[in-house]
């Protein structure tokens, strides 16, 4: 059964959502969470955009896994993004599987789950849905939009598409386009899913079988790209898993094998294989400069009033500093104010989710300044 | 049907091969090729060791694909490794699938293919079989043993295990152990194969079904690690495959997707999925220092007379320069003469198979000097 989300909103009931791919969607349901309270001036809203397999549970327990929110270290009462002070919104992206319209949801035309009849969507389509959710929540403009990885790509599309609704924007460990290597890793994951006979051309929802093995392999492959080689070496090296010597067999002799298998097998409990196809496709299609004759800066022409912050991590080889710097250069070229730091962190791409004091320091200062320039007073800020 | 190899030798008929894992194998068939003629002094033999999915067809057409030998650029009459001058031997490794004993071959105890009853083997086991093949060919000692990637690991085991049979040794783009990241990528490939229901616990040979989809995914994953990100970008970037715009579907829109799918689908025609499990496992188990209390140099104590050459490539992220340097340092510490170069090459790990003039230059000089010090005269040499 499709998991139930906390809050949901049904949008695009009267006017359908026109997708980049040409299809129309109506209605669109959005699963979301909010933390804190919108102030009277409606000026203290922060939208947090989640990554590929993330969700709206940024600061509260996940309804399936029971685990704490994925950014509770940062978001909550008295925390860096202080929900006593700000109204924080996070919504499940279009195409995903935790309350928002996606391949798992019923196709109104057939009364059955969409499966692969669901239209292919883009990062900009995800952002269009978020904008409609803000309308629904009576939030005209955001104090800040913040995201890492695919979340950062949504932030870029916010800057490109709805600059007038933004005061500030933070992008962590991200890129404005997918490289050939990025696409290659995702394609392997998709092929693993589609190779699983339980995938059944995407029409598996009513069959009692799901392509769990294929999805687990996809997750394992992707997971390697989230960690640096040094982090894997430091964490696991060639350590054996609960044994004195190798088994001369195909069990998980090495801790790193056991860890990856665990990543794969737990992932399938909380994520839908078709959603994985759609969301990775949206990532691969991202090429903001491509829409502007190859000039990324042209995408940001209307955003010279948006205070931006870009953070990359030294050991991130998925979206390395050079890709983050392309964004910074384009923002600069468009006259958009931008703070940038490449932060020394050993853990690879996932550093943005981890305890990196230098990142916290930069985020704290940037958000305090954004609040100040937004005219918000009170609270501790920086 | 199991493909027929050219030359084969049946070894270990009377005395079984004692494997590192404790099992005994008897007999062991070896598929091999030779090029050139052994001289009267039996001093001009060169053993070439192939990589993970390579084979003995180093300088002649592959019997399945019909393609030229995998190192014909280097090996042949008048070429850098001149078969008018040297007697070149290359054999299919133990556990592989082109004429040498492996999971596809008949288990004498059952009369059926071994499948996953085949014992897990190591790189040193592969080398033991090569040493027995040399006995069979009446080659007591080698002028040189040469190999790249997994071939280089076999060279390392030659230096460690049979130093007295070596005059010189060349290792390209290799490592003396697999890192956690190396193991992780292989584990994903193995899981992809084992997730394929056609794998049938490895007992698929007589079923008319083979785990081709799983093997293709394994190959695609590994293939990404053979190329540098820059090479992928230069070769494919975000270029589309035979279309003007993305399809908003799951076809191979991007050239890199089409390329990877092709790599996967052609691989299954020439390689066996169980062999892929066994050979990757042998790679993951490699840890020469581990056998010597963590001191790699101790493995090379008997090799101070072996002239060694180690070559790494700047863009190789599978077995990067740092892993090659570990070998160089250990050889130095053991008093083994070693030439080392990190060569600027853009193509990643596969550079050792490609046209890299600086590599050719170094190889040519090294082989000429090895021949000279071996007392071989005539020919052009360097």
XYZ file of C-alpha atoms in Angstrom:
764
model
C 0.000 0.000 0.000
C 1.117 3.493 -0.752
C 2.403 5.070 2.478
C 0.319 7.852 3.979
C 1.975 11.225 4.366
C 1.327 13.758 7.119
C 0.006 16.979 5.613
C -1.185 16.978 2.027
C -2.539 19.608 -0.315
C -4.383 19.024 -3.566
C -3.307 21.569 -6.150
C -3.841 22.235 -9.860
C -7.450 21.161 -9.591
C -8.837 23.781 -11.961
C -5.788 24.731 -13.979
C -3.612 21.731 -14.750
C 0.139 21.781 -14.215
C 1.835 22.168 -17.613
C 4.982 20.060 -17.462
C 8.227 20.773 -19.320
C 7.673 17.559 -21.268
C 4.366 18.849 -22.637
C 1.973 16.747 -20.548
C -0.688 18.224 -18.268
C -1.260 16.998 -14.722
C -4.453 17.627 -12.749
C -4.819 17.434 -9.853
C -1.422 17.281 -8.144
C -1.258 16.150 -4.546
C 1.660 17.312 -2.420
C 2.846 15.728 0.785
C 4.546 18.304 3.000
C 5.504 19.236 6.532
C 5.809 22.614 8.185
C 7.641 23.604 11.354
C 7.162 26.858 13.233
C 4.652 29.608 12.518
C 4.245 32.063 9.674
C 4.549 35.571 11.117
C 2.012 38.321 10.526
C 4.102 39.930 7.794
C 4.433 36.485 6.152
C 8.128 37.237 5.821
C 9.746 34.426 7.796
C 9.161 31.401 5.539
C 12.044 29.141 4.592
C 11.552 26.418 2.000
C 13.891 23.451 2.309
C 14.284 21.310 -0.804
C 15.207 17.663 -0.340
C 17.653 15.472 -2.236
C 17.031 12.524 -4.603
C 15.721 10.034 -2.072
C 14.868 12.525 0.651
C 11.448 13.636 1.780
C 9.493 16.272 3.673
C 10.468 14.885 7.095
C 13.316 17.323 7.528
C 12.832 17.774 11.272
C 10.384 15.104 12.394
C 10.306 11.324 12.463
C 9.975 9.454 9.204
C 6.597 7.669 9.103
C 8.018 4.426 7.650
C 11.468 4.095 9.183
C 10.720 5.898 12.442
C 14.104 7.599 12.133
C 14.617 11.268 13.069
C 14.228 13.888 10.346
C 17.065 14.010 7.840
C 18.232 17.496 8.863
C 17.200 17.642 12.516
C 20.756 18.619 13.349
C 20.108 21.929 11.548
C 16.342 22.486 11.709
C 14.289 22.755 14.905
C 13.510 24.945 17.907
C 16.637 26.903 18.858
C 18.675 25.230 16.130
C 20.587 26.808 13.281
C 17.401 27.088 11.257
C 15.342 28.065 14.255
C 11.717 26.976 13.978
C 10.888 29.251 16.917
C 11.757 32.045 14.567
C 11.132 30.831 11.049
C 8.275 29.061 9.326
C 9.961 26.073 7.661
C 8.284 24.234 4.792
C 9.485 21.038 3.166
C 7.519 19.102 0.557
C 7.956 15.754 -1.134
C 9.021 16.407 -4.734
C 6.839 15.682 -7.738
C 7.447 12.118 -8.945
C 8.542 10.861 -5.534
C 6.580 8.513 -3.313
C 5.700 10.012 0.039
C 2.423 11.800 -0.468
C 3.170 13.689 -3.666
C 1.830 12.743 -7.081
C 4.082 10.266 -8.802
C 4.029 6.929 -10.601
C 2.620 5.171 -7.536
C -0.439 7.415 -7.432
C -3.710 6.703 -9.165
C -3.970 7.892 -12.741
C -7.376 9.616 -12.836
C -7.857 8.426 -16.414
C -7.622 4.737 -15.525
C -8.239 4.495 -11.794
C -5.000 2.491 -11.541
C -1.509 3.573 -10.471
C 0.271 5.553 -13.187
C 3.335 3.299 -13.361
C 5.411 4.277 -16.376
C 2.458 6.071 -17.916
C 3.344 8.858 -15.538
C 4.890 11.696 -17.542
C 8.610 12.316 -17.244
C 9.181 15.404 -15.133
C 11.971 17.916 -14.592
C 13.484 19.712 -11.639
C 11.656 22.828 -12.794
C 8.374 20.907 -12.691
C 9.124 20.004 -9.073
C 9.671 23.683 -8.333
C 6.411 24.681 -10.052
C 4.584 22.408 -7.634
C 6.424 23.937 -4.669
C 5.419 27.407 -5.853
C 1.798 26.307 -5.974
C 2.123 24.865 -2.493
C 3.375 28.256 -1.268
C 0.280 29.874 -2.818
C -1.822 27.342 -0.959
C -0.012 28.188 2.287
C -0.466 31.909 1.648
C 3.284 32.447 1.425
C 3.965 34.994 -1.271
C 7.715 35.164 -0.901
C 10.411 33.226 0.884
C 12.994 34.583 3.251
C 15.145 31.772 1.924
C 15.105 28.631 -0.157
C 17.719 26.074 0.858
C 18.815 22.722 -0.515
C 21.724 20.352 -0.980
C 22.427 18.040 -3.905
C 19.167 17.711 -5.885
C 17.768 20.175 -3.360
C 20.347 22.681 -4.580
C 19.188 22.112 -8.143
C 15.661 23.014 -7.090
C 17.087 26.167 -5.503
C 18.727 27.001 -8.852
C 15.399 26.575 -10.616
C 13.773 28.798 -8.005
C 16.334 31.516 -8.752
C 15.841 31.041 -12.486
C 12.042 30.733 -12.479
C 10.651 32.631 -9.485
C 13.325 35.156 -8.482
C 10.671 37.672 -7.364
C 9.488 35.265 -4.687
C 12.967 34.988 -3.132
C 14.976 37.025 -0.683
C 17.858 34.591 -0.234
C 18.988 31.196 -1.545
C 21.429 28.569 -0.294
C 22.858 25.772 -2.460
C 24.999 23.003 -1.001
C 27.015 20.379 -2.920
C 25.158 20.787 -6.170
C 25.430 21.402 -9.912
C 23.534 23.218 -12.646
C 23.719 20.216 -14.983
C 24.488 16.536 -14.885
C 27.795 15.469 -16.398
C 28.248 12.351 -18.537
C 29.561 10.505 -15.460
C 26.561 11.607 -13.376
C 24.208 10.366 -16.094
C 26.185 7.138 -16.408
C 25.801 6.233 -12.737
C 22.066 6.945 -12.849
C 21.654 4.963 -16.046
C 23.248 1.929 -14.357
C 20.734 2.273 -11.537
C 17.808 2.530 -13.926
C 19.023 -0.456 -15.920
C 19.307 -2.461 -12.682
C 15.665 -1.677 -11.878
C 14.405 -2.353 -15.382
C 16.399 -5.626 -15.522
C 14.450 -6.921 -12.532
C 11.576 -9.074 -13.885
C 9.444 -7.883 -10.973
C 9.556 -4.440 -12.525
C 7.083 -5.663 -15.197
C 7.446 -2.553 -17.360
C 6.620 -0.493 -14.319
C 3.181 -2.047 -13.769
C 3.990 -3.923 -10.583
C 1.846 -2.149 -7.998
C -1.057 -4.591 -8.061
C 0.985 -7.737 -8.658
C 2.239 -8.457 -5.161
C 5.810 -8.276 -6.485
C 8.121 -5.246 -6.529
C 11.534 -4.851 -8.177
C 13.278 -4.749 -4.827
C 16.482 -6.449 -5.916
C 16.956 -4.112 -8.856
C 16.210 -1.075 -6.711
C 18.667 -2.268 -4.058
C 21.436 -2.571 -6.682
C 20.588 0.918 -7.956
C 20.865 2.282 -4.432
C 24.156 0.496 -3.774
C 25.705 1.955 -6.925
C 24.526 5.459 -6.110
C 25.625 5.152 -2.512
C 29.239 4.643 -3.556
C 29.111 8.048 -5.248
C 27.867 9.716 -2.066
C 31.013 8.858 -0.113
C 34.626 9.718 -0.808
C 37.152 6.972 -1.308
C 38.965 8.257 1.790
C 35.767 8.036 3.826
C 35.194 4.449 2.720
C 38.787 3.613 3.584
C 38.585 5.318 6.971
C 35.222 3.738 7.790
C 35.812 0.225 6.467
C 39.186 -0.247 4.824
C 39.517 -3.984 4.240
C 37.984 -4.851 7.601
C 36.133 -8.130 7.716
C 32.535 -8.449 8.881
C 32.284 -10.630 11.976
C 34.978 -13.078 10.908
C 38.699 -13.654 11.364
C 39.500 -14.483 7.752
C 37.853 -14.325 4.348
C 35.316 -17.088 3.736
C 36.378 -18.042 0.195
C 32.757 -17.609 -0.778
C 30.342 -14.904 -1.854
C 29.019 -13.863 1.543
C 29.644 -10.311 2.703
C 33.175 -10.966 3.950
C 34.079 -7.296 4.024
C 32.352 -4.677 6.159
C 31.945 -2.455 3.114
C 29.960 -5.213 1.388
C 27.751 -5.709 4.413
C 27.221 -1.947 4.675
C 26.246 -1.603 1.020
C 23.869 -4.562 1.169
C 22.234 -2.966 4.202
C 21.921 0.353 2.349
C 20.239 -1.454 -0.521
C 17.867 -3.599 1.503
C 16.642 -0.851 3.837
C 16.148 1.584 0.967
C 13.526 -0.573 -0.735
C 11.335 -0.358 2.380
C 10.953 3.369 2.004
C 11.269 4.114 -1.682
C 9.460 3.190 -4.866
C 11.403 1.868 -7.857
C 9.440 3.814 -10.445
C 9.918 7.009 -8.448
C 13.641 6.275 -8.551
C 13.470 6.134 -12.349
C 11.552 9.408 -12.610
C 13.555 11.423 -10.118
C 16.939 10.291 -11.493
C 15.668 11.151 -14.986
C 14.774 14.640 -13.811
C 18.305 15.034 -12.477
C 19.890 13.847 -15.716
C 17.739 16.215 -17.763
C 18.826 19.223 -15.710
C 20.799 21.608 -17.882
C 19.805 25.133 -16.960
C 22.422 26.686 -19.238
C 21.128 24.545 -22.086
C 17.833 26.425 -21.956
C 19.743 29.687 -22.349
C 22.014 29.020 -25.305
C 24.689 27.601 -23.037
C 24.975 30.759 -20.891
C 24.045 29.842 -17.341
C 24.245 33.466 -16.241
C 21.334 34.319 -18.538
C 19.123 32.116 -16.369
C 19.780 34.374 -13.391
C 19.137 37.753 -15.036
C 16.101 38.533 -12.931
C 17.743 37.607 -9.637
C 20.128 40.462 -8.868
C 18.261 41.130 -5.610
C 18.558 37.529 -4.327
C 21.288 37.000 -1.734
C 22.933 33.690 -2.624
C 25.229 31.292 -0.842
C 26.998 28.327 -2.461
C 28.924 25.731 -0.461
C 30.957 22.850 -1.880
C 33.004 20.171 -0.144
C 36.571 19.198 -1.005
C 35.928 15.446 -1.076
C 32.646 15.554 -3.036
C 33.274 13.777 -6.336
C 29.600 13.576 -7.318
C 29.100 17.346 -7.561
C 32.649 18.571 -7.085
C 33.718 22.134 -6.374
C 34.202 22.868 -10.065
C 30.486 22.339 -10.721
C 29.547 24.533 -7.763
C 31.948 27.198 -8.987
C 30.219 27.247 -12.371
C 27.119 28.342 -10.497
C 29.029 30.997 -8.572
C 30.582 32.385 -11.741
C 27.205 32.516 -13.468
C 25.593 34.271 -10.505
C 28.460 36.751 -10.434
C 28.129 37.343 -14.158
C 24.414 38.045 -13.687
C 25.143 40.533 -10.928
C 23.656 38.334 -8.216
C 25.369 38.708 -4.836
C 26.870 35.364 -3.842
C 28.985 34.036 -0.982
C 30.953 30.930 -1.804
C 33.091 28.535 0.212
C 34.726 25.252 -0.561
C 34.759 23.535 2.798
C 37.333 20.956 3.804
C 35.348 17.827 4.650
C 36.376 14.208 4.311
C 33.056 12.465 3.825
C 32.341 13.171 0.193
C 29.027 14.324 -1.193
C 27.086 13.413 1.933
C 29.075 15.997 3.908
C 26.172 18.448 3.569
C 24.072 16.095 5.713
C 26.771 15.588 8.334
C 28.267 17.517 11.201
C 30.663 19.928 9.508
C 31.243 22.894 11.849
C 32.603 25.156 9.130
C 29.417 24.653 7.114
C 27.295 25.427 10.164
C 29.297 28.564 10.795
C 28.772 29.798 7.244
C 25.074 28.872 7.168
C 24.464 30.572 10.505
C 26.019 33.838 9.416
C 24.269 33.792 6.066
C 20.825 33.106 7.514
C 21.238 35.749 10.208
C 22.156 38.290 7.541
C 19.244 37.196 5.365
C 16.879 37.632 8.310
C 18.338 41.039 9.129
C 18.046 42.296 5.560
C 14.551 40.842 5.444
C 13.666 43.117 8.358
C 13.196 40.308 10.834
C 14.146 41.205 14.384
C 14.417 39.207 17.593
C 15.906 35.753 18.060
C 19.604 35.087 18.432
C 20.705 34.965 14.792
C 24.452 34.808 14.371
C 27.945 -24.101 -25.339
C 31.240 -23.307 -23.739
C 33.449 -21.547 -26.305
C 36.435 -23.490 -27.639
C 39.842 -21.979 -27.063
C 42.835 -22.265 -29.376
C 45.721 -23.992 -27.584
C 44.987 -25.834 -24.370
C 47.112 -27.730 -21.875
C 45.880 -30.088 -19.202
C 47.911 -29.629 -16.038
C 47.841 -30.876 -12.440
C 46.761 -34.327 -13.584
C 48.848 -36.273 -11.056
C 49.468 -33.686 -8.361
C 46.394 -31.501 -7.768
C 46.617 -27.746 -7.556
C 46.378 -26.723 -3.890
C 44.386 -23.488 -3.832
C 44.798 -20.674 -1.294
C 41.250 -21.413 -0.109
C 42.215 -24.989 0.803
C 40.491 -26.827 -2.049
C 42.335 -29.092 -4.475
C 41.789 -28.939 -8.242
C 42.737 -31.756 -10.621
C 43.100 -31.581 -13.511
C 43.338 -27.921 -14.551
C 42.914 -27.050 -18.211
C 44.516 -23.860 -19.479
C 43.609 -22.031 -22.652
C 46.588 -20.091 -23.972
C 48.192 -18.545 -27.012
C 51.832 -18.122 -27.935
C 53.436 -15.805 -30.455
C 57.001 -16.110 -31.771
C 59.521 -18.853 -31.041
C 61.372 -19.906 -27.926
C 65.098 -19.535 -28.606
C 67.654 -22.283 -28.004
C 68.736 -20.820 -24.665
C 65.046 -20.603 -23.647
C 65.790 -17.069 -22.496
C 63.429 -14.972 -24.621
C 60.038 -15.805 -23.123
C 57.662 -13.031 -22.082
C 54.479 -13.814 -20.174
C 51.664 -11.313 -20.586
C 48.971 -11.377 -17.899
C 45.511 -10.190 -18.846
C 43.032 -8.004 -16.965
C 39.672 -8.894 -15.354
C 37.684 -9.588 -18.506
C 40.644 -10.057 -20.828
C 41.894 -13.271 -22.362
C 44.808 -14.987 -24.068
C 44.119 -13.342 -27.438
C 46.643 -10.597 -26.862
C 47.807 -10.410 -30.474
C 45.364 -12.463 -32.518
C 41.660 -12.328 -33.306
C 39.192 -13.146 -30.552
C 37.360 -16.370 -31.414
C 33.928 -15.065 -30.354
C 33.954 -11.393 -31.250
C 36.347 -11.641 -34.225
C 38.004 -8.465 -32.949
C 41.796 -7.969 -33.071
C 43.850 -8.999 -30.034
C 43.522 -6.674 -27.056
C 47.167 -5.520 -27.171
C 47.998 -5.874 -30.879
C 49.178 -2.290 -30.826
C 52.074 -3.437 -28.601
C 52.586 -7.134 -29.358
C 53.439 -8.598 -32.772
C 56.145 -8.927 -35.416
C 58.307 -5.796 -35.387
C 56.173 -4.203 -32.673
C 57.198 -2.892 -29.260
C 57.030 -6.425 -27.859
C 58.511 -7.964 -30.965
C 57.335 -11.503 -31.594
C 60.118 -11.918 -34.161
C 62.428 -11.665 -31.212
C 60.541 -12.835 -28.158
C 58.409 -15.845 -27.360
C 55.212 -14.336 -25.999
C 52.821 -16.409 -23.889
C 49.390 -15.353 -22.690
C 46.959 -17.659 -20.902
C 43.353 -17.334 -19.824
C 43.304 -16.994 -16.023
C 41.990 -19.650 -13.673
C 38.280 -19.082 -13.049
C 37.703 -17.306 -16.352
C 35.786 -18.701 -19.315
C 37.899 -19.040 -22.444
C 39.479 -22.458 -22.254
C 40.744 -22.408 -18.666
C 39.135 -24.290 -15.799
C 36.413 -22.249 -14.152
C 32.784 -22.434 -13.050
C 31.608 -23.175 -16.601
C 33.789 -26.282 -16.870
C 32.703 -29.772 -15.952
C 33.176 -30.745 -12.337
C 34.798 -34.219 -12.560
C 32.944 -35.274 -9.409
C 29.475 -34.676 -10.904
C 29.937 -34.593 -14.659
C 28.100 -31.257 -14.683
C 29.404 -27.685 -14.848
C 30.869 -26.536 -11.542
C 28.683 -23.442 -11.210
C 29.107 -22.001 -7.740
C 30.524 -25.286 -6.466
C 33.727 -24.118 -8.080
C 36.157 -23.127 -5.335
C 36.889 -19.442 -4.794
C 40.347 -18.685 -6.159
C 42.958 -15.975 -5.685
C 45.304 -14.040 -7.919
C 48.119 -16.232 -6.558
C 46.185 -19.333 -7.637
C 46.020 -17.880 -11.154
C 49.774 -17.399 -11.076
C 50.373 -20.959 -9.858
C 48.564 -22.197 -12.956
C 50.663 -19.934 -15.171
C 53.839 -21.319 -13.581
C 52.673 -24.857 -14.341
C 51.931 -23.813 -17.928
C 55.507 -22.533 -18.236
C 56.749 -25.944 -17.032
C 54.581 -27.538 -19.681
C 56.072 -25.218 -22.314
C 59.596 -25.974 -21.093
C 60.133 -22.358 -20.054
C 62.143 -22.337 -16.872
C 62.457 -18.602 -16.489
C 60.945 -15.509 -18.060
C 62.786 -12.632 -19.594
C 59.799 -10.607 -18.427
C 56.306 -10.849 -17.021
C 54.045 -7.957 -17.980
C 50.536 -6.960 -17.065
C 48.144 -4.060 -16.501
C 45.325 -3.770 -13.964
C 44.565 -7.319 -12.748
C 47.448 -8.370 -14.992
C 49.725 -6.197 -12.871
C 48.447 -7.941 -9.754
C 49.470 -11.257 -11.267
C 52.896 -9.748 -11.943
C 53.099 -8.788 -8.262
C 52.273 -12.348 -7.261
C 54.942 -13.591 -9.671
C 57.509 -11.355 -7.970
C 56.327 -12.497 -4.547
C 55.966 -16.207 -5.328
C 58.373 -17.143 -8.135
C 61.092 -14.468 -8.138
C 63.714 -16.997 -9.236
C 61.866 -17.537 -12.488
C 61.942 -13.826 -13.375
C 64.449 -11.516 -14.969
C 62.182 -8.476 -15.319
C 58.636 -7.423 -14.473
C 56.332 -4.654 -15.703
C 53.212 -3.493 -13.877
C 50.794 -0.965 -15.366
C 47.884 0.796 -13.625
C 47.632 -1.655 -10.770
C 47.537 -2.097 -6.996
C 48.751 -4.551 -4.372
C 45.373 -4.625 -2.650
C 41.789 -3.658 -3.280
C 40.499 -0.631 -1.382
C 37.041 -0.413 0.179
C 35.838 1.531 -2.879
C 37.260 -1.081 -5.256
C 35.476 -3.820 -3.311
C 32.281 -1.754 -3.221
C 32.089 -1.414 -7.000
C 32.698 -5.137 -7.472
C 30.124 -6.018 -4.849
C 27.508 -3.989 -6.726
C 28.346 -5.956 -9.865
C 28.087 -9.283 -8.065
C 24.786 -8.295 -6.473
C 23.446 -7.315 -9.894
C 24.303 -10.786 -11.220
C 22.950 -12.626 -8.200
C 19.755 -10.515 -8.289
C 19.012 -11.818 -11.782
C 16.580 -14.758 -11.408
C 18.260 -16.381 -14.404
C 21.357 -16.758 -12.257
C 19.603 -19.588 -10.378
C 22.252 -19.816 -7.669
C 24.861 -20.184 -10.376
C 23.357 -23.356 -11.853
C 22.122 -21.882 -15.106
C 24.326 -23.618 -17.673
C 21.878 -26.353 -18.608
C 18.708 -24.290 -18.219
C 18.697 -22.375 -21.483
C 18.675 -19.107 -19.496
C 21.674 -17.019 -18.467
C 21.823 -13.986 -16.145
C 22.595 -11.677 -19.039
C 20.769 -8.636 -17.690
C 22.535 -8.829 -14.345
C 25.900 -9.332 -15.992
C 25.275 -6.363 -18.305
C 24.525 -4.127 -15.315
C 27.702 -5.373 -13.597
C 29.709 -4.537 -16.691
C 28.145 -1.083 -17.024
C 29.002 -0.223 -13.423
C 32.583 -1.407 -13.797
C 32.983 0.350 -17.110
C 32.353 3.731 -15.504
C 35.365 3.110 -13.265
C 37.599 2.389 -16.262
C 37.184 5.877 -17.698
C 37.962 9.235 -16.186
C 35.215 11.793 -15.730
C 37.106 14.053 -18.131
C 37.239 11.303 -20.741
C 33.482 10.747 -20.447
C 32.882 14.469 -20.743
C 35.204 14.793 -23.738
C 33.740 11.743 -25.452
C 30.047 12.253 -24.715
C 29.340 15.299 -22.578
C 25.565 15.711 -22.635
C 25.322 14.880 -26.340
C 22.094 13.264 -27.385
C 21.933 9.980 -29.250
C 20.378 10.413 -32.698
C 17.830 12.990 -31.615
C 17.415 16.751 -31.438
C 15.918 16.929 -27.943
C 15.404 14.676 -24.937
C 12.519 12.218 -25.345
C 10.931 12.666 -21.918
C 11.105 8.897 -21.584
C 13.522 6.185 -20.517
C 15.170 5.441 -23.851
C 18.877 6.097 -24.194
C 18.532 9.827 -24.862
C 22.169 10.528 -24.071
C 25.111 9.073 -25.980
C 26.711 7.992 -22.721
C 23.630 5.880 -21.942
C 23.677 4.281 -25.364
C 27.407 3.615 -25.034
C 27.035 1.968 -21.629
C 24.115 -0.177 -22.772
C 26.233 -1.322 -25.701
C 29.137 -2.140 -23.366
C 26.784 -4.223 -21.260
C 25.011 -6.071 -24.046
C 28.141 -6.999 -26.023
C 29.973 -8.147 -22.912
C 27.474 -10.905 -22.162
C 28.250 -12.507 -25.540
C 31.827 -13.153 -24.567
C 31.867 -13.558 -20.803
C 30.310 -15.869 -18.256
C 28.474 -14.419 -15.260
C 29.853 -16.943 -12.767
C 33.386 -16.268 -14.004
C 32.715 -12.604 -13.346
C 31.836 -13.458 -9.748
C 34.965 -15.553 -9.255
C 37.454 -13.237 -10.905
C 36.146 -10.123 -9.144
C 36.308 -12.031 -5.863
C 39.948 -12.903 -6.513
C 40.648 -9.206 -7.058
C 38.890 -8.187 -3.851
C 40.791 -10.795 -1.855
C 44.146 -9.512 -3.070
C 46.120 -8.106 -0.161
C 49.747 -9.093 -0.576
C 50.879 -7.038 2.403
C 48.201 -8.708 4.529
C 50.026 -12.030 4.109
C 53.179 -10.411 5.458
C 52.010 -8.684 8.618
C 51.114 -5.553 6.686
C 54.627 -5.058 5.235
C 54.372 -5.264 1.460
C 58.147 -5.073 1.106
C 58.498 -8.396 2.936
C 56.696 -10.046 0.017
C 59.489 -8.982 -2.322
C 62.472 -10.092 -0.234
C 63.603 -12.742 -2.703
C 63.354 -10.478 -5.719
C 66.339 -8.146 -5.484
C 67.582 -9.417 -8.848
C 64.298 -8.695 -10.696
C 64.337 -5.511 -12.775
C 60.951 -3.880 -12.227
C 58.967 -1.172 -13.951
C 55.794 0.427 -12.609
C 53.645 2.825 -14.654
C 50.590 4.716 -13.431
C 48.325 7.195 -15.203
C 47.276 10.599 -13.895
C 43.551 10.157 -14.632
C 43.240 6.570 -13.345
C 40.871 6.682 -10.372
C 40.415 2.903 -10.165
C 44.051 2.175 -9.329
C 45.420 5.676 -8.884
C 49.076 6.659 -8.715
C 49.098 6.421 -4.923
C 48.389 2.672 -5.088
C 51.084 2.175 -7.716
C 53.521 4.162 -5.589
C 52.875 1.851 -2.655
C 54.260 -0.925 -4.839
C 57.264 1.162 -5.842
C 58.057 2.038 -2.230
C 57.801 -1.599 -1.178
C 60.045 -2.744 -4.020
C 62.553 -0.047 -3.083
C 62.421 -1.078 0.545
C 63.104 -4.674 -0.483
C 66.122 -3.596 -2.542
C 64.428 -4.436 -5.831
C 65.486 -2.150 -8.708
C 62.427 -0.326 -9.987
C 61.702 2.348 -12.591
C 58.536 4.307 -12.011
C 56.610 6.893 -13.980
C 53.254 8.533 -13.552
C 52.217 9.270 -17.096
C 49.921 12.130 -18.053
C 46.988 10.505 -19.818
C 43.382 11.644 -19.979
C 41.511 8.401 -20.469
C 41.501 6.989 -16.961
C 42.302 3.427 -16.027
C 41.984 2.131 -19.583
C 44.943 4.304 -20.630
C 47.233 1.275 -20.399
C 45.289 -0.286 -23.295
C 45.344 2.861 -25.414
C 47.815 4.754 -27.551
C 49.908 6.658 -25.013
C 53.274 7.505 -26.616
C 55.004 8.221 -23.302
C 54.054 4.751 -22.052
C 55.353 3.174 -25.267
C 58.603 5.072 -24.901
C 59.119 3.863 -21.367
C 58.128 0.269 -22.147
C 60.410 0.173 -25.168
C 63.456 1.328 -23.224
C 62.720 -0.983 -20.336
C 62.260 -4.062 -22.497
C 65.381 -3.323 -24.522
C 67.393 -3.037 -21.310
C 65.850 -6.236 -19.971
C 66.785 -8.051 -23.177
C 70.320 -6.649 -23.054
C 70.884 -7.646 -19.445
C 69.338 -11.017 -20.240
C 72.131 -11.498 -22.794
C 69.854 -11.343 -25.797
C 71.423 -9.809 -28.881
C 70.068 -8.837 -32.292
C 66.789 -7.168 -33.075
C 66.221 -3.465 -32.867
C 65.498 -3.066 -29.164
C 65.280 0.549 -28.077
